[in-house]
Short mmCIF file of C-alpha atoms in Angstrom, two decimals:
data_model
loop_
_atom_site.label_atom_id
_atom_site.label_comp_id
_atom_site.label_asym_id
_atom_site.label_seq_id
_atom_site.Cartn_x
_atom_site.Cartn_y
_atom_site.Cartn_z
CA MET A 8 32.15 9.40 2.91
CA ALA A 9 29.97 11.55 5.18
CA LEU A 10 29.45 14.37 2.64
CA PRO A 11 27.42 12.29 0.13
CA ALA A 12 25.23 11.04 2.97
CA VAL A 13 24.61 14.61 4.13
CA VAL A 14 23.69 15.64 0.57
CA VAL A 15 21.21 12.76 0.29
CA VAL A 16 19.62 13.58 3.65
CA LEU A 17 19.33 17.27 2.70
CA ALA A 18 17.77 16.40 -0.65
CA PHE A 19 15.12 14.27 1.04
CA LEU A 20 14.44 16.91 3.68
CA LEU A 21 13.93 19.58 1.02
CA ALA A 22 11.72 17.28 -1.06
CA GLY A 23 9.67 16.46 2.05
CA ALA A 24 9.24 20.15 2.86
CA ALA A 25 8.11 20.86 -0.72
CA ALA A 26 5.64 17.96 -0.53
CA GLY A 27 4.30 19.30 2.77
CA ALA A 28 3.70 22.73 1.26
CA ALA A 29 2.00 21.14 -1.75
CA GLN A 30 -0.25 19.10 0.57
CA LEU A 31 -1.36 22.24 2.37
CA ASN A 32 -2.24 23.85 -0.97
CA LEU A 33 -4.23 20.75 -1.95
CA GLU A 34 -6.18 20.95 1.31
CA LYS A 35 -6.98 24.63 0.70
CA ALA A 36 -8.00 23.89 -2.90
CA ALA A 37 -10.32 21.04 -1.84
CA GLN A 38 -11.99 23.22 0.78
CA ALA A 39 -12.50 26.06 -1.70
CA ALA A 40 -13.91 23.71 -4.35
CA VAL A 41 -16.39 22.05 -2.01
CA ARG A 42 -17.63 25.49 -0.87
CA GLN A 43 -18.11 26.61 -4.47
CA LEU A 44 -19.93 23.45 -5.51
CA GLY A 45 -22.09 23.59 -2.37
CA ARG A 46 -23.18 27.10 -3.37
CA GLY A 47 -24.21 25.77 -6.78
CA GLU A 48 -21.32 27.12 -8.84
CA THR A 49 -20.17 25.18 -11.87
CA LYS A 50 -17.64 22.38 -11.91
CA ALA A 51 -15.50 24.42 -14.33
CA ALA A 52 -15.34 27.32 -11.87
CA ALA A 53 -14.33 24.97 -9.06
CA ALA A 54 -11.65 23.34 -11.24
CA HIS A 55 -10.27 26.79 -12.11
CA THR A 56 -10.07 27.65 -8.41
CA VAL A 57 -8.30 24.37 -7.67
CA ARG A 58 -5.70 25.01 -10.38
CA SER A 59 -5.13 28.57 -9.19
CA ILE A 60 -4.51 27.43 -5.61
CA ALA A 61 -2.75 24.08 -6.08
CA GLY A 62 -1.09 24.55 -9.49
CA ASP A 63 -1.81 23.57 -13.06
CA GLU A 64 -1.16 19.87 -12.41
CA ALA A 65 -3.95 19.60 -9.82
CA VAL A 66 -6.94 17.47 -10.79
CA LEU A 67 -10.42 17.84 -9.28
CA VAL A 68 -12.89 14.96 -9.02
CA ALA A 69 -16.28 15.94 -7.61
CA ASP A 70 -19.39 13.99 -6.63
CA SER A 71 -22.71 15.54 -5.68
CA GLY A 72 -23.62 12.34 -3.90
CA SER A 73 -26.92 12.17 -2.11
CA GLY A 74 -28.43 13.57 1.00
CA GLY A 75 -27.47 17.14 0.24
CA TRP A 76 -23.68 16.75 0.43
CA VAL A 77 -20.89 17.45 -2.06
CA ALA A 78 -17.56 15.61 -1.94
CA VAL A 79 -14.36 16.51 -3.79
CA ARG A 80 -10.94 14.94 -4.17
CA VAL A 81 -7.97 16.97 -5.42
CA THR A 82 -4.79 15.21 -6.53
CA ALA A 83 -1.43 16.41 -7.81
CA SER A 84 2.03 15.00 -8.41
CA VAL A 85 5.06 16.54 -6.79
CA PRO A 86 8.64 15.82 -7.84
CA GLY A 87 10.92 13.79 -5.63
CA PRO A 88 14.53 14.63 -4.84
CA TRP A 89 15.74 12.96 -8.06
CA PRO A 90 13.55 13.09 -11.19
CA GLU A 91 14.65 9.68 -12.44
CA PHE A 92 13.08 8.07 -9.37
CA GLY A 93 9.75 9.88 -9.80
CA GLY A 94 7.86 11.74 -7.15
CA TRP A 95 4.76 11.45 -5.04
CA THR A 96 1.08 11.76 -5.80
CA LEU A 97 -0.67 13.70 -3.07
CA ALA A 98 -4.41 13.94 -2.46
CA ALA A 99 -6.84 15.93 -0.35
CA GLU A 100 -10.55 15.36 0.18
CA ALA A 101 -13.32 17.59 1.46
CA THR A 102 -17.04 17.18 2.00
CA GLY A 103 -19.58 19.92 2.52
CA PRO A 104 -23.32 20.48 2.56
CA VAL A 105 -25.28 21.84 -0.36
CA GLU A 106 -26.66 25.22 0.61
CA LEU A 107 -30.40 25.73 0.64
CA GLY A 108 -31.69 26.67 -2.76
CA ALA A 109 -28.43 25.71 -4.47
CA ASP A 110 -28.46 23.10 -7.20
CA PRO A 111 -25.09 21.35 -7.25
CA ALA A 112 -23.71 21.54 -10.76
CA VAL A 113 -21.82 18.28 -10.43
CA PRO A 114 -23.29 15.08 -11.83
CA ALA A 115 -22.40 11.96 -9.84
CA GLY A 116 -18.90 10.70 -10.64
CA ALA A 117 -17.91 13.75 -12.69
CA GLY A 118 -14.30 14.82 -12.77
CA SER A 119 -12.35 17.74 -14.12
CA GLY A 120 -8.65 18.20 -14.39
CA GLY A 121 -6.10 20.75 -15.31
CA ARG A 122 -5.41 19.25 -18.72
#
């Protein structure tokens, strides 16, 4: 009776560790994307960077906003311990200033994904 419980606990611990690693990658990807967009690079270049850091399933939504700031949100799904129960959708957000002389290449509300 104890062995199945140990297997279930181990499965959830491993899934939680994988989700934690994925969250860290999403944070890095959001930070990189907001820096690129703040420098005036294109949305496509930022989306490519996000996918290279966080994986092909990562989706970037960017907003140039107002007041000289750029905001991004990066989301991705990670599998749970059992595929039939689905997984989790993780997200990371970052905001950064637009550099002087840079023209943010992101229209308000624009989004770009890995698909």
